[in-house]
Amino acid sequence: MLEHTDRAVLIYDPEHPGKPKYDYEAIQKYQEGHEYPVDIIDFYDLQESAEEYEENHRQENNFY
């Protein structure tokens, strides 16, 4: 996976690692010898985006 991509976007929360922990660790190890950017999205980011989406959707449909 890492050798066939230019970067990664990973939904991962170090406080609740789960299965993405192995991908995260593989990326970190790969970064030791390669330039490989990774964007981490954690649960806080997901919650914030969901709330923002809900607020915008509510305003568009005039729901209160």
mmCIF file of C-alpha atoms in Angstrom:
data_model
loop_
_atom_site.group_PDB
_atom_site.id
_atom_site.type_symbol
_atom_site.label_atom_id
_atom_site.label_comp_id
_atom_site.label_asym_id
_atom_site.label_seq_id
_atom_site.Cartn_x
_atom_site.Cartn_y
_atom_site.Cartn_z
ATOM 1 C CA MET A 1 0.000 0.000 0.000
ATOM 2 C CA LEU A 2 2.670 2.501 1.000
ATOM 3 C CA GLU A 3 4.866 1.965 -2.044
ATOM 4 C CA HIS A 4 1.944 2.549 -4.406
ATOM 5 C CA THR A 5 0.669 5.823 -2.925
ATOM 6 C CA ASP A 6 2.028 9.353 -2.465
ATOM 7 C CA ARG A 7 0.413 10.109 0.884
ATOM 8 C CA ALA A 8 -2.150 8.830 3.350
ATOM 9 C CA VAL A 9 -5.286 10.067 5.024
ATOM 10 C CA LEU A 10 -5.988 8.036 8.120
ATOM 11 C CA ILE A 11 -8.971 8.150 10.432
ATOM 12 C CA TYR A 12 -7.191 7.368 13.659
ATOM 13 C CA ASP A 13 -7.400 8.358 17.289
ATOM 14 C CA PRO A 14 -4.368 7.392 19.409
ATOM 15 C CA GLU A 15 -6.604 7.399 22.499
ATOM 16 C CA HIS A 16 -8.761 4.663 20.893
ATOM 17 C CA PRO A 17 -6.359 2.945 18.495
ATOM 18 C CA GLY A 18 -8.242 -0.135 17.261
ATOM 19 C CA LYS A 19 -7.226 -1.713 13.948
ATOM 20 C CA PRO A 20 -5.949 1.531 12.330
ATOM 21 C CA LYS A 21 -3.098 1.382 14.857
ATOM 22 C CA TYR A 22 -1.294 -1.115 12.612
ATOM 23 C CA ASP A 23 -1.624 1.125 9.559
ATOM 24 C CA TYR A 24 -0.431 4.107 11.588
ATOM 25 C CA GLU A 25 2.608 2.200 12.848
ATOM 26 C CA ALA A 26 3.417 0.968 9.329
ATOM 27 C CA ILE A 27 3.228 4.530 8.018
ATOM 28 C CA GLN A 28 5.499 5.808 10.783
ATOM 29 C CA LYS A 29 8.073 3.109 10.034
ATOM 30 C CA TYR A 30 7.866 3.812 6.295
ATOM 31 C CA GLN A 31 8.397 7.532 6.964
ATOM 32 C CA GLU A 32 11.774 6.755 8.528
ATOM 33 C CA GLY A 33 13.182 6.048 5.076
ATOM 34 C CA HIS A 34 10.777 7.857 2.773
ATOM 35 C CA GLU A 35 9.060 11.176 2.420
ATOM 36 C CA TYR A 36 5.446 10.161 2.970
ATOM 37 C CA PRO A 37 2.959 12.750 4.244
ATOM 38 C CA VAL A 38 0.040 11.565 6.337
ATOM 39 C CA ASP A 39 -3.062 13.472 7.392
ATOM 40 C CA ILE A 40 -4.619 12.172 10.595
ATOM 41 C CA ILE A 41 -8.325 12.665 11.225
ATOM 42 C CA ASP A 42 -9.280 11.879 14.810
ATOM 43 C CA PHE A 43 -12.674 11.450 16.436
ATOM 44 C CA TYR A 44 -12.700 15.074 17.566
ATOM 45 C CA ASP A 45 -12.296 16.188 13.935
ATOM 46 C CA LEU A 46 -15.104 13.863 12.847
ATOM 47 C CA GLN A 47 -17.436 15.119 15.575
ATOM 48 C CA GLU A 48 -16.671 18.740 14.749
ATOM 49 C CA SER A 49 -17.341 18.148 11.043
ATOM 50 C CA ALA A 50 -20.594 16.324 11.795
ATOM 51 C CA GLU A 51 -21.813 19.175 13.988
ATOM 52 C CA GLU A 52 -20.857 21.749 11.355
ATOM 53 C CA TYR A 53 -22.624 19.737 8.650
ATOM 54 C CA GLU A 54 -25.731 19.389 10.809
ATOM 55 C CA GLU A 55 -25.805 23.111 11.556
ATOM 56 C CA ASN A 56 -25.402 24.058 7.889
ATOM 57 C CA HIS A 57 -27.984 21.505 6.796
ATOM 58 C CA ARG A 58 -30.415 22.719 9.443
ATOM 59 C CA GLN A 59 -30.024 26.338 8.304
ATOM 60 C CA GLU A 60 -30.511 25.414 4.642
ATOM 61 C CA ASN A 61 -33.769 23.629 5.412
ATOM 62 C CA ASN A 62 -34.948 26.099 8.076
ATOM 63 C CA PHE A 63 -35.084 23.426 10.784
ATOM 64 C CA TYR A 64 -34.733 24.558 14.372
#
